[in-house]
Amino acid sequence: MTTADSSGAERSGDAPLLRCEGVSKSFGAVHALYKVDFEVRSGEVMALVGDNGAGKSTLIKGIVGIYPFDEGTTTFAGKRVKIHGPKDAAALGIEVVYQDLALADNLDVVGNMFLGREIVKLGVLDEVAMEHRAQQTLEGLKVTTLRSVRQTVAGLSGGQRQAVAVAKAVMWGDSKMIILDEPTAALGVAQTRQVLDLVGRLAHQGYAVVLISHNLHDIFEIADRITVLRLGQQVGVMNRRECTQQDVVHAITAGDMQFVPGMDEDTVAS
Amino acid sequence: MSGDVESTPTPPAPPAASRRTSGFAAPTTGVGDYLRQRWSAIKAGELGALPIIFGLIVIVLIFGTLEDQFLTARNFTNLLLQMAPVAALAMGIVFILLIADGEVVSIDLSVAFVAAVGGVVMTLLQRPGDPGWPWWLCIIGALVITTAIGLLHALIITKLGVPSFILTLAGFLVWSGVVLWLTTRFSTAGTIRIQDDRLVDIANNFLSEGIGWVIGVAVVVGYAFVQVRTMQARQARNLDAKPLPIVVAQVVGVAAIVLWAVWVANSDRGVPQITITLGVFLLVWTFVTTRTAFGRHIYAVGGSPEATRRAGINVDNIRIAVFAINGFMAGVGGVILASRLRSVATNTGGGNLLLNVIAAAVIGGTSLFGGSGRVVSALYGALVITAIQNGMDLLGLNSGIKFIITGVVLLLAVLVDSISKRRRAARGLT
């Protein structure tokens, strides 16, 4: 259980950027997460998969401190950390791009990317500097489909909005890890392609990328490793090159669990 | 700097070339491109000031043909005076409407009576010997009270979760009661006169011809300066900029309107002092909404409170500040209202003032659905709604007819808002 992936992935020598060990979270009697191990390295795309209710969202919310874990340890960049809220996570360099995007439709791309962190000179918004930096960031991510960064977000396609949300997350010099929650859920084929390419570029640029998705096809295209959750437990970490979609589906639906739901914790061999 | 927007020679080829490949449109250079962009934005529901321009033309045509007095210099200056209280209050309402989030309408139904409270407070404070405060302290007193009322509203709305519609409906009754109580308590006739000339001057004084011209020219020069500076700063960074001919056309247009207005006003009694006061508030609040982080956050709250919250912004604080600003502007409007009538009475703030104020904000182009609108729309809307009232008064229409027409105009404005919102939404989905 220590190093989930001992089978020699490309970067097995690297220490993980983020590592959660034995984290649990209960809501009343429900074990949303039970002794889950999870890790992600810089420069890799770690997919997080599982059926509805498997605990994907709970794990992410625990990592960024929205619902802090009940037990277990979190290590970030080699140091034990306690994350109590999104601000702590942001301070460490963990950014989340949520499924529902968290963009304000009426603001333009620049306004959204700098929302809450505007560049201000003598109390006045420095629009020119912000626009310049927004363009640079989008160009760095090779986002080529935006006509202008002064468009309002309302007028963007789903893929473009996703790109803006990602660019917003990576624009901050100190961000190291990007968590994407179902980034392709509502997108068409071409849009999905764009977003997947973008995700690949993020990893290539050295970010640790966590990709939550239901779509195994997408995952097998860009993920380096896959962590499978089932009923709140981690049932496997697979190297994408060494497994098939069937293996993953099997793990999602019938993966071995160390703990049987409904049984008292004491009776479970740990 | 000259006319060569087309060929910006200074930055050498590489950056320009890399920009092209990056996929962003090259900086707009041609007038044609710019106009085409504007046209597609209009088709997509971003109408800007177009409905207002259209409305004003209709008003001028209708009332101008029906009533000789309508298009006179005397009536023009009257209009500037009449629109002042409505415009001041509508500026505050613009802020309130901006933070409406989608389904939940954010509104202040008490604004007219809060303004009246401000006017009454000012009038009571200036009564000679009782307590006979200096004029400026009376104004500050009124503004402090109305800002505090705005804050009180905001705290109940944000901390106790009362919808603004209900809270300010309660406020409507409460503050009208306060006005009634104060005016009858301090005067048996229910009317308190303003005896301080400085306070009467606020809304009844005119600038001398020379000062009117100086201010008019200063406005034009200032506008041109800001436009050119913006264009240059953007071009320096190779960002999209308005083409020079468009900037020139806009400056010429503004110059023509401003100088024409000064000329017409000067051929009567001069530019009303209150118009300049409103202009200052317009500048200040436009600056706050468009050039500060706080202003950006106001729009963000109106666009998506959830996104704003996730960006680490305290949404409640923005709402509270907005209601305080609205309270402050209510005070300004109250001072103007009292000054204009040279008194306050039991019915101050009553009648259709509230309707006119909200109509002004919406007619001016501020969306009831939040997140869209400009402070200047308060002035546009106040001008339209006051011109309609003024024209109908000149025609001597029956009050009932006047209400009906005003109501229909308001409905039209809301329809324009709804339809353009739907168009924006439709575009957002494709």
PDB file of C-alpha atoms in Angstrom, chain B residues 89 110-124 142 145-146 149 175-180 182-183 329-335 337-338 343-350 353:
ATOM      1  CA  LEU B  89     -31.506  58.643  -7.128  1.00  0.00           C
ATOM      2  CA  SER B 110     -37.742  52.732  -0.324  1.00  0.00           C
ATOM      3  CA  VAL B 111     -35.303  54.989  -2.146  1.00  0.00           C
ATOM      4  CA  ALA B 112     -37.698  57.892  -2.700  1.00  0.00           C
ATOM      5  CA  PHE B 113     -38.669  58.090   0.946  1.00  0.00           C
ATOM      6  CA  VAL B 114     -35.110  57.591   2.170  1.00  0.00           C
ATOM      7  CA  ALA B 115     -34.279  60.577  -0.033  1.00  0.00           C
ATOM      8  CA  ALA B 116     -37.162  62.458   1.555  1.00  0.00           C
ATOM      9  CA  VAL B 117     -35.799  61.631   5.014  1.00  0.00           C
ATOM     10  CA  GLY B 118     -32.485  63.133   3.884  1.00  0.00           C
ATOM     11  CA  GLY B 119     -34.228  66.246   2.621  1.00  0.00           C
ATOM     12  CA  VAL B 120     -36.213  66.606   5.840  1.00  0.00           C
ATOM     13  CA  VAL B 121     -33.106  66.132   7.997  1.00  0.00           C
ATOM     14  CA  MET B 122     -31.258  68.807   6.029  1.00  0.00           C
ATOM     15  CA  THR B 123     -34.201  71.188   6.235  1.00  0.00           C
ATOM     16  CA  LEU B 124     -34.651  70.645   9.959  1.00  0.00           C
ATOM     17  CA  ALA B 142     -28.537  64.410   5.599  1.00  0.00           C
ATOM     18  CA  ILE B 145     -28.405  59.674   7.916  1.00  0.00           C
ATOM     19  CA  THR B 146     -29.345  58.256   4.517  1.00  0.00           C
ATOM     20  CA  ILE B 149     -30.238  53.872   6.467  1.00  0.00           C
ATOM     21  CA  TRP B 175     -39.503  55.918   5.930  1.00  0.00           C
ATOM     22  CA  SER B 176     -42.652  57.514   4.516  1.00  0.00           C
ATOM     23  CA  GLY B 177     -43.952  57.347   8.068  1.00  0.00           C
ATOM     24  CA  VAL B 178     -40.806  58.995   9.349  1.00  0.00           C
ATOM     25  CA  VAL B 179     -41.168  61.802   6.807  1.00  0.00           C
ATOM     26  CA  LEU B 180     -44.812  62.311   7.744  1.00  0.00           C
ATOM     27  CA  LEU B 182     -41.109  64.648  11.238  1.00  0.00           C
ATOM     28  CA  THR B 183     -42.812  67.181   8.980  1.00  0.00           C
ATOM     29  CA  MET B 329     -27.084  58.870  -3.423  1.00  0.00           C
ATOM     30  CA  ALA B 330     -30.584  58.864  -1.929  1.00  0.00           C
ATOM     31  CA  GLY B 331     -29.319  61.551   0.422  1.00  0.00           C
ATOM     32  CA  VAL B 332     -27.910  63.508  -2.507  1.00  0.00           C
ATOM     33  CA  GLY B 333     -31.228  63.173  -4.304  1.00  0.00           C
ATOM     34  CA  GLY B 334     -33.097  64.259  -1.169  1.00  0.00           C
ATOM     35  CA  VAL B 335     -30.954  67.356  -0.803  1.00  0.00           C
ATOM     36  CA  LEU B 337     -35.310  67.523  -4.108  1.00  0.00           C
ATOM     37  CA  ALA B 338     -35.699  69.730  -1.042  1.00  0.00           C
ATOM     38  CA  SER B 343     -39.048  73.177   1.283  1.00  0.00           C
ATOM     39  CA  VAL B 344     -40.030  69.743   2.474  1.00  0.00           C
ATOM     40  CA  ALA B 345     -43.589  68.682   3.122  1.00  0.00           C
ATOM     41  CA  THR B 346     -45.595  65.673   4.192  1.00  0.00           C
ATOM     42  CA  ASN B 347     -45.724  64.411   0.620  1.00  0.00           C
ATOM     43  CA  THR B 348     -42.013  64.799  -0.157  1.00  0.00           C
ATOM     44  CA  GLY B 349     -40.736  61.625  -1.818  1.00  0.00           C
ATOM     45  CA  GLY B 350     -44.249  60.486  -2.625  1.00  0.00           C
ATOM     46  CA  LEU B 353     -40.857  59.657  -7.817  1.00  0.00           C
TER      47      LEU B 353
END
